[in-house]
Each structure stands twice: as structure tokens, then as C-alpha cells.
mmCIF file of C-alpha atoms in Angstrom:
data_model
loop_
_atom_site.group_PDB
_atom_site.id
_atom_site.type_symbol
_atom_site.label_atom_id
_atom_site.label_comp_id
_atom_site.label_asym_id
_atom_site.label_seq_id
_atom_site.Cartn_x
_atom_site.Cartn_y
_atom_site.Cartn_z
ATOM 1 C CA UNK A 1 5.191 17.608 10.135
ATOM 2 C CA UNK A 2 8.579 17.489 10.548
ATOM 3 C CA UNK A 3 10.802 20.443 9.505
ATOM 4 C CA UNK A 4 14.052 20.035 10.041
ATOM 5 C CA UNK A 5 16.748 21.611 7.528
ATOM 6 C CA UNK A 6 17.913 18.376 6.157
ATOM 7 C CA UNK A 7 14.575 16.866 5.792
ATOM 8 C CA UNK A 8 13.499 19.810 3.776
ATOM 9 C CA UNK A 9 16.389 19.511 1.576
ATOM 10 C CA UNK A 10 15.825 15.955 0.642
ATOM 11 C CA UNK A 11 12.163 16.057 0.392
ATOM 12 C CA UNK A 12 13.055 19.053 -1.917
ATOM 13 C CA UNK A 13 15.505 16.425 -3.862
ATOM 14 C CA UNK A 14 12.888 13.775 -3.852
ATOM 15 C CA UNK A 15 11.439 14.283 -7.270
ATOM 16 C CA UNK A 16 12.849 14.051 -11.055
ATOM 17 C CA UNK A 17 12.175 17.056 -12.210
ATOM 18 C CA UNK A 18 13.538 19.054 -9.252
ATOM 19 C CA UNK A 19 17.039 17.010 -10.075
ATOM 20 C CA UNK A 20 16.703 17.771 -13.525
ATOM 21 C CA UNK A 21 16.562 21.709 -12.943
ATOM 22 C CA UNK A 22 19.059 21.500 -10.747
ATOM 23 C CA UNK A 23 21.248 19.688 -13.351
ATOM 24 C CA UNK A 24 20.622 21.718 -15.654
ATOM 25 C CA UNK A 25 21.562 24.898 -13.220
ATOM 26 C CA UNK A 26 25.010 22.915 -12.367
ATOM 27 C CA UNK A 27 25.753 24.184 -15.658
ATOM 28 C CA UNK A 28 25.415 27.983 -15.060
ATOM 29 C CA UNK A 29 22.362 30.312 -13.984
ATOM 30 C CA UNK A 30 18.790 30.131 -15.791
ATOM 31 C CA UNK A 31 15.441 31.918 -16.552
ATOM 32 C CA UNK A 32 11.966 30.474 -15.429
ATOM 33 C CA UNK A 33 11.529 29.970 -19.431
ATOM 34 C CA UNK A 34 14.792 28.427 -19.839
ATOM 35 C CA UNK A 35 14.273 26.139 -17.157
ATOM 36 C CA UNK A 36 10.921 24.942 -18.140
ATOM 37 C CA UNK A 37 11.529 24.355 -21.820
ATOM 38 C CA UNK A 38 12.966 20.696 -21.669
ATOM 39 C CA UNK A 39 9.489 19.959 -19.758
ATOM 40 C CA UNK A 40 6.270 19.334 -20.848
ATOM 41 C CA UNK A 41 4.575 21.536 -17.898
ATOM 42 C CA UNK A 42 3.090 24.917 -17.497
ATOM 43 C CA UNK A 43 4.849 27.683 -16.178
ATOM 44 C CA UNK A 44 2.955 27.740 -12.982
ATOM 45 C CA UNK A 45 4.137 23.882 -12.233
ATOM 46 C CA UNK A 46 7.371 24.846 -12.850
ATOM 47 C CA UNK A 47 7.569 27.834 -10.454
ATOM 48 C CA UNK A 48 6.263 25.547 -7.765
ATOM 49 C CA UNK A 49 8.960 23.080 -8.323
ATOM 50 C CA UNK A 50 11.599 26.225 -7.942
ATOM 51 C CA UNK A 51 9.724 27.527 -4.500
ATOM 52 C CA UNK A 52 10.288 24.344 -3.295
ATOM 53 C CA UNK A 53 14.060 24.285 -4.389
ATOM 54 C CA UNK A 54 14.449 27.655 -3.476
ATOM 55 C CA UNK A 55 12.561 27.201 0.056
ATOM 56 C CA UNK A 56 15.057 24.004 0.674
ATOM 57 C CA UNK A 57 18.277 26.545 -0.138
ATOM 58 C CA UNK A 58 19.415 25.272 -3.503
ATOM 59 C CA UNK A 59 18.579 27.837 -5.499
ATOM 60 C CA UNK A 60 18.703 31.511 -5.374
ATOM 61 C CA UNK A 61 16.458 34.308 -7.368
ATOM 62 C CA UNK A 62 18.680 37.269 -8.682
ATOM 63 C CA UNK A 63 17.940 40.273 -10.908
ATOM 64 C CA UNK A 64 19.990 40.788 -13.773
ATOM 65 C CA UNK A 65 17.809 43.788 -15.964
ATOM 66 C CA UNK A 66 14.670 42.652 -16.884
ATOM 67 C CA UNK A 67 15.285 38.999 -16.163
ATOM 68 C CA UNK A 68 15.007 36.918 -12.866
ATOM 69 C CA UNK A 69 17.625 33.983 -13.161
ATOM 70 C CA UNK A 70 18.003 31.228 -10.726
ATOM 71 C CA UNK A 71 21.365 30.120 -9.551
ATOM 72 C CA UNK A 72 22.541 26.706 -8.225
ATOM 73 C CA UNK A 73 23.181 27.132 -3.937
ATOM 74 C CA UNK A 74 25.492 23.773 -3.940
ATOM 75 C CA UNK A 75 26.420 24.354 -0.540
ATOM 76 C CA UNK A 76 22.970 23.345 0.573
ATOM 77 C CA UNK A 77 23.690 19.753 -0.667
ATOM 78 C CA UNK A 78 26.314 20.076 2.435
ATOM 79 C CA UNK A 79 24.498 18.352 4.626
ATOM 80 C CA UNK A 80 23.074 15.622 2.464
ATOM 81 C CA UNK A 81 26.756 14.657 1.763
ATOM 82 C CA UNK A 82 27.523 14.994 5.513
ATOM 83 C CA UNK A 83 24.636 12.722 6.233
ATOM 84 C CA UNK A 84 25.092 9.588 3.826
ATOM 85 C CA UNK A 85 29.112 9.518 4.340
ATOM 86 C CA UNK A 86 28.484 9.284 8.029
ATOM 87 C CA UNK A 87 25.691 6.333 7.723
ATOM 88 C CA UNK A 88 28.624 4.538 5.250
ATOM 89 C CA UNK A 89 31.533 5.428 7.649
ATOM 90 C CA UNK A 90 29.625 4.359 10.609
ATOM 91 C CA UNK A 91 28.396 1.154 8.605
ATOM 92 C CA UNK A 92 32.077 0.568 7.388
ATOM 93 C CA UNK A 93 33.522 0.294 10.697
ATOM 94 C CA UNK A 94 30.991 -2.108 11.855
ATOM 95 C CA UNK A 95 31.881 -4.014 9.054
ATOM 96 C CA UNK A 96 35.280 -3.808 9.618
ATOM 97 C CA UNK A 97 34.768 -5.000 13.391
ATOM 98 C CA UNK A 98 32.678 -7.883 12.342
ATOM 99 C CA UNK A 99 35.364 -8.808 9.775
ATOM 100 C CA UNK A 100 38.088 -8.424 12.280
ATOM 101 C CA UNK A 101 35.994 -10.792 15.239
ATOM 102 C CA UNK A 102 34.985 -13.268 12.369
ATOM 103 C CA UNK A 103 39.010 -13.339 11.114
ATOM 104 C CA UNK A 104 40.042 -13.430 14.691
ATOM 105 C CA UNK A 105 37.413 -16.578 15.715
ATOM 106 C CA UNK A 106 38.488 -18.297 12.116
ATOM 107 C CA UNK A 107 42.310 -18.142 13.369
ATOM 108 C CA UNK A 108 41.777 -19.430 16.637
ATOM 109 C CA UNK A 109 40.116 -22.054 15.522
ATOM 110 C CA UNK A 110 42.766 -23.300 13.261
ATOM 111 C CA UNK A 111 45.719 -22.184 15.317
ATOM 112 C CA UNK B 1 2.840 11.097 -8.934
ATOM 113 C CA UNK B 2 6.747 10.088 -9.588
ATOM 114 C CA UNK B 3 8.098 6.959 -8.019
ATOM 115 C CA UNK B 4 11.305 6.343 -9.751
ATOM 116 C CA UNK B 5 13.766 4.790 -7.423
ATOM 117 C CA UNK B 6 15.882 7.612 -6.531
ATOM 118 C CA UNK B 7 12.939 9.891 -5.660
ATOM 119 C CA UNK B 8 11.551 6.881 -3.564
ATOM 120 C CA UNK B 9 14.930 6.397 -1.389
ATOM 121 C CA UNK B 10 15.466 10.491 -1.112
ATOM 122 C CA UNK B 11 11.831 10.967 -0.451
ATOM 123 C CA UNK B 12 12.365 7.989 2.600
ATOM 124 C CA UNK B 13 15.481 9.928 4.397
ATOM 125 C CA UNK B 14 13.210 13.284 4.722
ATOM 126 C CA UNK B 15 12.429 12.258 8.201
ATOM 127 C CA UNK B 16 14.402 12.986 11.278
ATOM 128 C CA UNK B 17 13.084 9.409 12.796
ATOM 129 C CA UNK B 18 13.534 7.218 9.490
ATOM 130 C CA UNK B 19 17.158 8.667 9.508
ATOM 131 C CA UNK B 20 17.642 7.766 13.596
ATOM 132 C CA UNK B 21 16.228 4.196 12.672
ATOM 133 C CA UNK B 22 18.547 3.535 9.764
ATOM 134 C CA UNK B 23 21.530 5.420 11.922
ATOM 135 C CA UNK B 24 20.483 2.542 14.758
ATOM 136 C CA UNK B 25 20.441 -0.254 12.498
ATOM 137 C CA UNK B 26 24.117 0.798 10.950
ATOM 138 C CA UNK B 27 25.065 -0.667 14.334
ATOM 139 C CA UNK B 28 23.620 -3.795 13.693
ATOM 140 C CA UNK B 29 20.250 -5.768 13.257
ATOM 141 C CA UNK B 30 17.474 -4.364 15.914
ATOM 142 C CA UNK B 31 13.453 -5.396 16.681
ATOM 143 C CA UNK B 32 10.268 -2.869 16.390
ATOM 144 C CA UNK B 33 10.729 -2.823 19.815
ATOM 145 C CA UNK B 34 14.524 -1.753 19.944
ATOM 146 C CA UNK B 35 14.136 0.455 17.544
ATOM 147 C CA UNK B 36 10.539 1.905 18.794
ATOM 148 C CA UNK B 37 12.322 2.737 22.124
ATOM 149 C CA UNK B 38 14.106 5.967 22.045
ATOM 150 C CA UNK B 39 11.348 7.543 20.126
ATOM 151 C CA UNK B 40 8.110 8.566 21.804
ATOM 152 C CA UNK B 41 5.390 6.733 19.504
ATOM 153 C CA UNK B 42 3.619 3.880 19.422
ATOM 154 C CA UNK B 43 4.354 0.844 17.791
ATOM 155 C CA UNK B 44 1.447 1.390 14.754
ATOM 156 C CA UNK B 45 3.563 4.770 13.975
ATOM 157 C CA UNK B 46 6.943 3.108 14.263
ATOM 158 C CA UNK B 47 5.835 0.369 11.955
ATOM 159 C CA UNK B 48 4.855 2.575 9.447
ATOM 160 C CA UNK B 49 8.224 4.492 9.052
ATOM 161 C CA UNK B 50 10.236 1.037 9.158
ATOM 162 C CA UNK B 51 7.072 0.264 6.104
ATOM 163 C CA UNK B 52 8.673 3.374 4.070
ATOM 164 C CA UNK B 53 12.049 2.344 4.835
ATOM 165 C CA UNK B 54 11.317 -1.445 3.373
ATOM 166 C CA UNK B 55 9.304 0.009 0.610
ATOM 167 C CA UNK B 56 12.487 1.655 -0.424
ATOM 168 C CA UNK B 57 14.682 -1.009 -0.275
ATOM 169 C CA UNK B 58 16.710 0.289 2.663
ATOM 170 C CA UNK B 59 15.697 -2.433 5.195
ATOM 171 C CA UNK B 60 15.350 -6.035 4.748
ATOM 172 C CA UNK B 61 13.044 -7.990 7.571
ATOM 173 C CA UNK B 62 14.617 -11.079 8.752
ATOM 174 C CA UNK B 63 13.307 -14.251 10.776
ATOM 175 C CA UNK B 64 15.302 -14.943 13.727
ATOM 176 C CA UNK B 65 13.083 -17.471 16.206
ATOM 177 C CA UNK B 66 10.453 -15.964 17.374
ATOM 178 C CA UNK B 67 11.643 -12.225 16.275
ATOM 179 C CA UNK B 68 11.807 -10.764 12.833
ATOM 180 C CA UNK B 69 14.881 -7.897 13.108
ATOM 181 C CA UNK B 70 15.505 -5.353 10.617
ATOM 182 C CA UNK B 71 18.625 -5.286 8.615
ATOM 183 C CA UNK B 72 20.417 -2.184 6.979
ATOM 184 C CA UNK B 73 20.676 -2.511 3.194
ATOM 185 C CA UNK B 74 23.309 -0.103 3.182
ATOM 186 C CA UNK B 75 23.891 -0.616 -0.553
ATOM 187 C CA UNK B 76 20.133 1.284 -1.314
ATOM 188 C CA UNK B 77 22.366 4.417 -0.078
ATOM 189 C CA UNK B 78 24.253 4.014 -3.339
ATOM 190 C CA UNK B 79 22.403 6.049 -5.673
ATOM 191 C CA UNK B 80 22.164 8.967 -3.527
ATOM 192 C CA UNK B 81 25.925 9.162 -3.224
ATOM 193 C CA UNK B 82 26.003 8.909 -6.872
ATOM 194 C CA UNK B 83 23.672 11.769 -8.077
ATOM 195 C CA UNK B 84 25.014 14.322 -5.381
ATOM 196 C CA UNK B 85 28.729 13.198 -6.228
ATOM 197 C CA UNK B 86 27.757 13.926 -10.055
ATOM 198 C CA UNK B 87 26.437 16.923 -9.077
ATOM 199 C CA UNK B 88 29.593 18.123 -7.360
ATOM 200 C CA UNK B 89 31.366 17.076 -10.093
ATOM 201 C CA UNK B 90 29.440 18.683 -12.901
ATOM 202 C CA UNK B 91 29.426 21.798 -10.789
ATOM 203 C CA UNK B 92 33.577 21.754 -10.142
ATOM 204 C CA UNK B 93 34.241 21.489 -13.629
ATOM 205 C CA UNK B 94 32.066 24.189 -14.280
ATOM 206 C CA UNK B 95 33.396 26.210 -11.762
ATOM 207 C CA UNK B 96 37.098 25.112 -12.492
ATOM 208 C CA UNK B 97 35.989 26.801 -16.366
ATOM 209 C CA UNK B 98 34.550 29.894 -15.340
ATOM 210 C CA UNK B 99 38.147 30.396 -13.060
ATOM 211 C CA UNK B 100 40.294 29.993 -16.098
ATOM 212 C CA UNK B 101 38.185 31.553 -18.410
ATOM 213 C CA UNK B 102 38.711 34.633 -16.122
ATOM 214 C CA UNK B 103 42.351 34.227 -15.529
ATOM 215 C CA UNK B 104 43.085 33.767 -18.811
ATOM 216 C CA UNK B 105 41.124 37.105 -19.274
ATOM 217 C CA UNK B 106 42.971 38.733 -16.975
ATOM 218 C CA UNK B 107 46.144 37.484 -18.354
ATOM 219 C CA UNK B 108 45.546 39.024 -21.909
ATOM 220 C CA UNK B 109 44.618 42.317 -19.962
ATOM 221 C CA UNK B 110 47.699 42.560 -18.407
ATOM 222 C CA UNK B 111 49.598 41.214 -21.379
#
């Protein structure tokens, strides 16, 4: 098994519900109860889906009296930003350097 | 188990070598065998990740001769972009919110 950080992140992202609670925390912090409402699932299912989002970096337990919000960590989506721009960049430029021979064969041709 | 689309693609880039092969192929159109090269596995195990990869819609196997080269489908990367752009948007405006809710707090302190 493979463990690097951005692997873990989007195997973390890699499932609906996961998304959804981290929707839902885009929109400010929330209990385990809060969080689970919307979904038809026990509690225990839903704590496993938050290890796994907190174990990947995107969220983060606090302690606020005698509740245990979670709170959005969007910096750990970093890297999956970092990742996909760089595949389109890198596929852009190829692009643009096929275009470019293709234009430049095309005008030769007729010139 | 979940298979929506999303969670098939995200679930397909949580692996150091699937990311290396579609990272090659943004270069252009390779073989197994080009692409089995810089990786120490055999050609079963290779196959399998380029399987994922095609399963989720992010390579497309071509007939050229004898040789059947894989092609990036870069446009599979599109709703990955999406959801974490939305995310980073939802969580801005949030964030831009919470900043003027507590500057305009501050401002009717110091008023």
C-alpha cells in the first residue's frame, strides 16, 4: 500500500459522503451530531468517515466546552490543486506545441 | 459501495504510479511497454493500473498497427477541478464574511 500524502488525501476525497461533510464544514465548524444529521447512517459510520478526513488533514477536532467540533483544514486540498493544474498546464503546452507544428506544416504547405 | 463518477476519477489518482502514468501520457500517446518502463513491475500489474485509469474515463486505448497506445482524456480531470474550485470558493466567501463581520464589529467598538 501506497502512502504517500497526496494519495491519502484523494483516497480520503474519493467518496460522497466525505465531500458532503466537508461541504457542509466549508460553511463554518460542526458537531459529530450536526454532521451526521443530513445522513441516513449511524454515528459510528459517520465517525469513521471523519478519521479518515481527519487522518488525510482536512479536518481538525477542537474543544469548545462540552462539545468536540470539527473544522474544515482547506489547506490540505493544496496539493490536490497543485497536482491537477500541473497535469492541465503540462497538457496545455503540449497542445499548444502540437497546434503550433500543425499551423506551421499547414502554412508551408500553402506558402 | 459508491461509484458515482467523481468518487471513481478521485479514487483513480490515489496512486503515486496511476498519477506518473497519466503525468507520462500528458506528453503524448505511449505503449504498456513505454509506460511499464520506469516503474519496477511487471506488465500484469501495470495493466491493471492503466485498467483503473480506463475504467475511469481518463485513458482511451487506441489502435495504431500492430500497437494499441494509450491516450490522455484530459477532459475526465474536469470535475475534480470543479468540486475543489467550489470548495475554495464556498470557503472564501465564507471567510471573506466572517472578516467583515469582525471589522465591522470592531468598527462599532471603536465608534
Amino acid at each position: 500500500m501506497e502512502t504517500d500524502a497526496l494519495s491519502t488525501t484523494l483516497a480520503a476525497l474519493a467518496d460522497p459522503t466525505r465531500r458532503s461533510i466537508l461541504q457542509r464544514l466549508s460553511e463554518g465548524p460542526a458537531t459529530v451530531k450536526e454532521l451526521g444529521s443530513p445522513f441516513q447512517m449511524s454515528g459510528p459510520a459517520i465517525s469513521k468517515h471523519l478519521r479518515v478526513l481527519e487522518n488525510a488533514g482536512l479536518i481538525e477536532t477542537s474543544q469548545v466546552g462540552q462539545t468536540r467540533p470539527r473544522t474544515l483544514q482547506p489547506a490540505a486540498l493544496a496539493p490536490v490543486v497543485d497536482w491537477t493544474e500541473s497535469m492541465r498546464r503540462t497538457w496545455e503546452v503540449k497542445h499548444d506545441a502540437l497546434a503550433t507544428y500543425l499551423a506551421d506544416i499547414q502554412e508551408r504547405g500553402t506558402a
